[in-house]
Amino acid sequence: QVQLVESGGGLVQAGGSLRLSCAASGRTFSRDHMGWFRQAPGKEREFVAAISRTDGNTYYADSVKGRFTISRDNAKNMVYLQMNSLKPEDTAVYYCTKLAAWPVTPTAYWGQGTQVTVSS
């Protein structure tokens, strides 16, 4: 059904910024809660940020609170993750996905993810 394509990752020095984008092709995007997750080498996938379908509510992992901002543009079927003050521990493959339940429960994701590498 819905297809998700992540982009915007790259190599950045500690303290730098990146903005990740997620393009969704589904027709029901505007009624779906969306979230960003990440997976670092040797670790399981972890929650990063979530945004409600109305763009009125957001939720963040403690590790990124105050540094990352999730947003969406329902007219364009896009979700974004603005990442500031990046740290080496933020290095991971980042995925966006529809949420099965608010705010940290994902459904299966379709994208390949985008690699974020933060050098020390």
PDB file of N, CA and C in Angstrom, residues 63-120:
ATOM      1  N   SER A  63      16.683  11.297  24.189  1.00  0.00           N
ATOM      2  CA  SER A  63      18.018  11.491  23.648  1.00  0.00           C
ATOM      3  C   SER A  63      18.092  12.579  22.579  1.00  0.00           C
ATOM      4  N   VAL A  64      16.962  12.922  21.965  1.00  0.00           N
ATOM      5  CA  VAL A  64      16.960  13.920  20.897  1.00  0.00           C
ATOM      6  C   VAL A  64      16.132  15.145  21.233  1.00  0.00           C
ATOM      7  N   LYS A  65      15.455  15.141  22.344  1.00  0.00           N
ATOM      8  CA  LYS A  65      14.586  16.251  22.724  1.00  0.00           C
ATOM      9  C   LYS A  65      15.391  17.539  22.825  1.00  0.00           C
ATOM     10  N   GLY A  66      14.878  18.583  22.198  1.00  0.00           N
ATOM     11  CA  GLY A  66      15.557  19.863  22.182  1.00  0.00           C
ATOM     12  C   GLY A  66      16.526  20.032  21.035  1.00  0.00           C
ATOM     13  N   ARG A  67      16.851  18.952  20.340  1.00  0.00           N
ATOM     14  CA  ARG A  67      17.769  19.008  19.213  1.00  0.00           C
ATOM     15  C   ARG A  67      17.088  18.696  17.882  1.00  0.00           C
ATOM     16  N   PHE A  68      16.130  17.790  17.890  1.00  0.00           N
ATOM     17  CA  PHE A  68      15.435  17.370  16.677  1.00  0.00           C
ATOM     18  C   PHE A  68      14.025  17.939  16.658  1.00  0.00           C
ATOM     19  N   THR A  69      13.519  18.204  15.452  1.00  0.00           N
ATOM     20  CA  THR A  69      12.161  18.673  15.272  1.00  0.00           C
ATOM     21  C   THR A  69      11.504  17.910  14.131  1.00  0.00           C
ATOM     22  N   ILE A  70      10.374  17.276  14.409  1.00  0.00           N
ATOM     23  CA  ILE A  70       9.625  16.571  13.385  1.00  0.00           C
ATOM     24  C   ILE A  70       8.506  17.474  12.882  1.00  0.00           C
ATOM     25  N   SER A  71       8.247  17.422  11.586  1.00  0.00           N
ATOM     26  CA  SER A  71       7.178  18.207  10.990  1.00  0.00           C
ATOM     27  C   SER A  71       6.611  17.456   9.797  1.00  0.00           C
ATOM     28  N   ARG A  72       5.495  17.949   9.266  1.00  0.00           N
ATOM     29  CA  ARG A  72       4.888  17.301   8.112  1.00  0.00           C
ATOM     30  C   ARG A  72       4.176  18.322   7.247  1.00  0.00           C
ATOM     31  N   ASP A  73       4.006  17.962   5.989  1.00  0.00           N
ATOM     32  CA  ASP A  73       3.270  18.759   5.025  1.00  0.00           C
ATOM     33  C   ASP A  73       2.291  17.813   4.351  1.00  0.00           C
ATOM     34  N   ASN A  74       1.058  17.810   4.822  1.00  0.00           N
ATOM     35  CA  ASN A  74       0.074  16.863   4.313  1.00  0.00           C
ATOM     36  C   ASN A  74      -0.268  17.106   2.843  1.00  0.00           C
ATOM     37  N   ALA A  75      -0.186  18.348   2.395  1.00  0.00           N
ATOM     38  CA  ALA A  75      -0.469  18.654   1.003  1.00  0.00           C
ATOM     39  C   ALA A  75       0.544  18.012   0.068  1.00  0.00           C
ATOM     40  N   LYS A  76       1.748  17.772   0.569  1.00  0.00           N
ATOM     41  CA  LYS A  76       2.807  17.179  -0.232  1.00  0.00           C
ATOM     42  C   LYS A  76       3.120  15.743   0.155  1.00  0.00           C
ATOM     43  N   ASN A  77       2.399  15.202   1.126  1.00  0.00           N
ATOM     44  CA  ASN A  77       2.658  13.848   1.627  1.00  0.00           C
ATOM     45  C   ASN A  77       4.115  13.693   2.065  1.00  0.00           C
ATOM     46  N   MET A  78       4.579  14.655   2.861  1.00  0.00           N
ATOM     47  CA  MET A  78       5.968  14.663   3.286  1.00  0.00           C
ATOM     48  C   MET A  78       6.067  14.752   4.809  1.00  0.00           C
ATOM     49  N   VAL A  79       7.068  14.085   5.358  1.00  0.00           N
ATOM     50  CA  VAL A  79       7.444  14.186   6.758  1.00  0.00           C
ATOM     51  C   VAL A  79       8.910  14.567   6.813  1.00  0.00           C
ATOM     52  N   TYR A  80       9.261  15.424   7.765  1.00  0.00           N
ATOM     53  CA  TYR A  80      10.626  15.914   7.868  1.00  0.00           C
ATOM     54  C   TYR A  80      11.163  15.702   9.274  1.00  0.00           C
ATOM     55  N   LEU A  81      12.473  15.619   9.361  1.00  0.00           N
ATOM     56  CA  LEU A  81      13.149  15.571  10.645  1.00  0.00           C
ATOM     57  C   LEU A  81      14.339  16.521  10.582  1.00  0.00           C
ATOM     58  N   GLN A  82      14.210  17.659  11.243  1.00  0.00           N
ATOM     59  CA  GLN A  82      15.305  18.610  11.345  1.00  0.00           C
ATOM     60  C   GLN A  82      16.188  18.193  12.504  1.00  0.00           C
ATOM     61  N   MET A  83      17.456  17.967  12.226  1.00  0.00           N
ATOM     62  CA  MET A  83      18.395  17.452  13.201  1.00  0.00           C
ATOM     63  C   MET A  83      19.490  18.489  13.426  1.00  0.00           C
ATOM     64  N   ASN A  84      19.522  19.060  14.620  1.00  0.00           N
ATOM     65  CA  ASN A  84      20.522  20.051  14.985  1.00  0.00           C
ATOM     66  C   ASN A  84      21.408  19.523  16.097  1.00  0.00           C
ATOM     67  N   SER A  85      22.553  20.167  16.268  1.00  0.00           N
ATOM     68  CA  SER A  85      23.502  19.790  17.324  1.00  0.00           C
ATOM     69  C   SER A  85      23.777  18.294  17.315  1.00  0.00           C
ATOM     70  N   LEU A  86      24.076  17.778  16.157  1.00  0.00           N
ATOM     71  CA  LEU A  86      24.252  16.338  16.000  1.00  0.00           C
ATOM     72  C   LEU A  86      25.455  15.836  16.783  1.00  0.00           C
ATOM     73  N   LYS A  87      25.301  14.624  17.301  1.00  0.00           N
ATOM     74  CA  LYS A  87      26.324  13.961  18.089  1.00  0.00           C
ATOM     75  C   LYS A  87      26.726  12.656  17.412  1.00  0.00           C
ATOM     76  N   PRO A  88      27.923  12.164  17.676  1.00  0.00           N
ATOM     77  CA  PRO A  88      28.322  10.880  17.088  1.00  0.00           C
ATOM     78  C   PRO A  88      27.345   9.751  17.392  1.00  0.00           C
ATOM     79  N   GLU A  89      26.721   9.770  18.551  1.00  0.00           N
ATOM     80  CA  GLU A  89      25.766   8.730  18.899  1.00  0.00           C
ATOM     81  C   GLU A  89      24.474   8.805  18.100  1.00  0.00           C
ATOM     82  N   ASP A  90      24.293   9.857  17.307  1.00  0.00           N
ATOM     83  CA  ASP A  90      23.159   9.936  16.400  1.00  0.00           C
ATOM     84  C   ASP A  90      23.391   9.153  15.113  1.00  0.00           C
ATOM     85  N   THR A  91      24.586   8.653  14.918  1.00  0.00           N
ATOM     86  CA  THR A  91      24.907   7.895  13.713  1.00  0.00           C
ATOM     87  C   THR A  91      24.036   6.653  13.620  1.00  0.00           C
ATOM     88  N   ALA A  92      23.310   6.524  12.519  1.00  0.00           N
ATOM     89  CA  ALA A  92      22.382   5.413  12.333  1.00  0.00           C
ATOM     90  C   ALA A  92      21.737   5.532  10.964  1.00  0.00           C
ATOM     91  N   VAL A  93      21.010   4.486  10.583  1.00  0.00           N
ATOM     92  CA  VAL A  93      20.118   4.559   9.444  1.00  0.00           C
ATOM     93  C   VAL A  93      18.760   5.004   9.958  1.00  0.00           C
ATOM     94  N   TYR A  94      18.214   6.042   9.370  1.00  0.00           N
ATOM     95  CA  TYR A  94      16.957   6.617   9.811  1.00  0.00           C
ATOM     96  C   TYR A  94      15.822   6.210   8.882  1.00  0.00           C
ATOM     97  N   TYR A  95      14.712   5.808   9.480  1.00  0.00           N
ATOM     98  CA  TYR A  95      13.538   5.358   8.744  1.00  0.00           C
ATOM     99  C   TYR A  95      12.311   6.139   9.201  1.00  0.00           C
ATOM    100  N   CYS A  96      11.402   6.394   8.288  1.00  0.00           N
ATOM    101  CA  CYS A  96      10.095   6.897   8.680  1.00  0.00           C
ATOM    102  C   CYS A  96       9.066   5.796   8.474  1.00  0.00           C
ATOM    103  N   THR A  97       7.989   5.854   9.246  1.00  0.00           N
ATOM    104  CA  THR A  97       6.975   4.818   9.157  1.00  0.00           C
ATOM    105  C   THR A  97       5.653   5.325   9.699  1.00  0.00           C
ATOM    106  N   LYS A  98       4.584   4.740   9.240  1.00  0.00           N
ATOM    107  CA  LYS A  98       3.274   4.954   9.818  1.00  0.00           C
ATOM    108  C   LYS A  98       3.237   4.302  11.192  1.00  0.00           C
ATOM    109  N   LEU A  99       2.585   4.954  12.148  1.00  0.00           N
ATOM    110  CA  LEU A  99       2.474   4.413  13.490  1.00  0.00           C
ATOM    111  C   LEU A  99       1.221   3.556  13.627  1.00  0.00           C
ATOM    112  N   ALA A 100       1.377   2.412  14.266  1.00  0.00           N
ATOM    113  CA  ALA A 100       0.240   1.571  14.590  1.00  0.00           C
ATOM    114  C   ALA A 100      -0.514   2.096  15.806  1.00  0.00           C
ATOM    115  N   ALA A 101       0.198   2.782  16.684  1.00  0.00           N
ATOM    116  CA  ALA A 101      -0.387   3.381  17.874  1.00  0.00           C
ATOM    117  C   ALA A 101       0.472   4.561  18.300  1.00  0.00           C
ATOM    118  N   TRP A 102      -0.158   5.569  18.828  1.00  0.00           N
ATOM    119  CA  TRP A 102       0.535   6.755  19.320  1.00  0.00           C
ATOM    120  C   TRP A 102       1.150   6.491  20.661  1.00  0.00           C
ATOM    121  N   PRO A 103       2.436   6.941  20.899  1.00  0.00           N
ATOM    122  CA  PRO A 103       3.265   7.657  19.930  1.00  0.00           C
ATOM    123  C   PRO A 103       4.495   6.890  19.445  1.00  0.00           C
ATOM    124  N   VAL A 104       4.781   5.680  19.954  1.00  0.00           N
ATOM    125  CA  VAL A 104       6.072   5.030  19.703  1.00  0.00           C
ATOM    126  C   VAL A 104       5.958   3.655  19.069  1.00  0.00           C
ATOM    127  N   THR A 105       4.778   3.275  18.626  1.00  0.00           N
ATOM    128  CA  THR A 105       4.573   1.932  18.081  1.00  0.00           C
ATOM    129  C   THR A 105       4.493   1.979  16.563  1.00  0.00           C
ATOM    130  N   PRO A 106       5.478   1.415  15.874  1.00  0.00           N
ATOM    131  CA  PRO A 106       5.499   1.495  14.415  1.00  0.00           C
ATOM    132  C   PRO A 106       4.744   0.355  13.750  1.00  0.00           C
ATOM    133  N   THR A 107       4.376   0.582  12.508  1.00  0.00           N
ATOM    134  CA  THR A 107       3.972  -0.474  11.616  1.00  0.00           C
ATOM    135  C   THR A 107       5.180  -0.868  10.775  1.00  0.00           C
ATOM    136  N   ALA A 108       4.989  -1.802   9.873  1.00  0.00           N
ATOM    137  CA  ALA A 108       6.067  -2.179   8.964  1.00  0.00           C
ATOM    138  C   ALA A 108       6.432  -0.989   8.082  1.00  0.00           C
ATOM    139  N   TYR A 109       7.730  -0.788   7.873  1.00  0.00           N
ATOM    140  CA  TYR A 109       8.168   0.310   7.021  1.00  0.00           C
ATOM    141  C   TYR A 109       8.550  -0.198   5.647  1.00  0.00           C
ATOM    142  N   TRP A 110       8.454   0.711   4.692  1.00  0.00           N
ATOM    143  CA  TRP A 110       8.665   0.344   3.301  1.00  0.00           C
ATOM    144  C   TRP A 110       9.941   0.902   2.709  1.00  0.00           C
ATOM    145  N   GLY A 111      10.464   1.948   3.307  1.00  0.00           N
ATOM    146  CA  GLY A 111      11.625   2.593   2.737  1.00  0.00           C
ATOM    147  C   GLY A 111      12.918   1.872   3.033  1.00  0.00           C
ATOM    148  N   GLN A 112      13.972   2.296   2.337  1.00  0.00           N
ATOM    149  CA  GLN A 112      15.302   1.738   2.548  1.00  0.00           C
ATOM    150  C   GLN A 112      16.066   2.469   3.642  1.00  0.00           C
ATOM    151  N   GLY A 113      15.544   3.577   4.114  1.00  0.00           N
ATOM    152  CA  GLY A 113      16.215   4.375   5.111  1.00  0.00           C
ATOM    153  C   GLY A 113      17.262   5.285   4.494  1.00  0.00           C
ATOM    154  N   THR A 114      17.768   6.198   5.307  1.00  0.00           N
ATOM    155  CA  THR A 114      18.827   7.093   4.869  1.00  0.00           C
ATOM    156  C   THR A 114      19.898   7.147   5.947  1.00  0.00           C
ATOM    157  N   GLN A 115      21.149   7.028   5.532  1.00  0.00           N
ATOM    158  CA  GLN A 115      22.265   6.928   6.457  1.00  0.00           C
ATOM    159  C   GLN A 115      22.681   8.304   6.960  1.00  0.00           C
ATOM    160  N   VAL A 116      22.789   8.431   8.268  1.00  0.00           N
ATOM    161  CA  VAL A 116      23.321   9.628   8.912  1.00  0.00           C
ATOM    162  C   VAL A 116      24.585   9.236   9.647  1.00  0.00           C
ATOM    163  N   THR A 117      25.677   9.884   9.312  1.00  0.00           N
ATOM    164  CA  THR A 117      26.951   9.615   9.964  1.00  0.00           C
ATOM    165  C   THR A 117      27.494  10.913  10.545  1.00  0.00           C
ATOM    166  N   VAL A 118      27.741  10.914  11.840  1.00  0.00           N
ATOM    167  CA  VAL A 118      28.234  12.097  12.535  1.00  0.00           C
ATOM    168  C   VAL A 118      29.648  11.807  13.022  1.00  0.00           C
ATOM    169  N   SER A 119      30.590  12.560  12.528  1.00  0.00           N
ATOM    170  CA  SER A 119      31.984  12.362  12.901  1.00  0.00           C
ATOM    171  C   SER A 119      32.321  13.165  14.142  1.00  0.00           C
ATOM    172  N   SER A 120      33.222  12.635  14.947  1.00  0.00           N
ATOM    173  CA  SER A 120      33.628  13.298  16.179  1.00  0.00           C
ATOM    174  C   SER A 120      34.771  14.260  15.945  1.00  0.00           C
TER     175      SER A 120
END
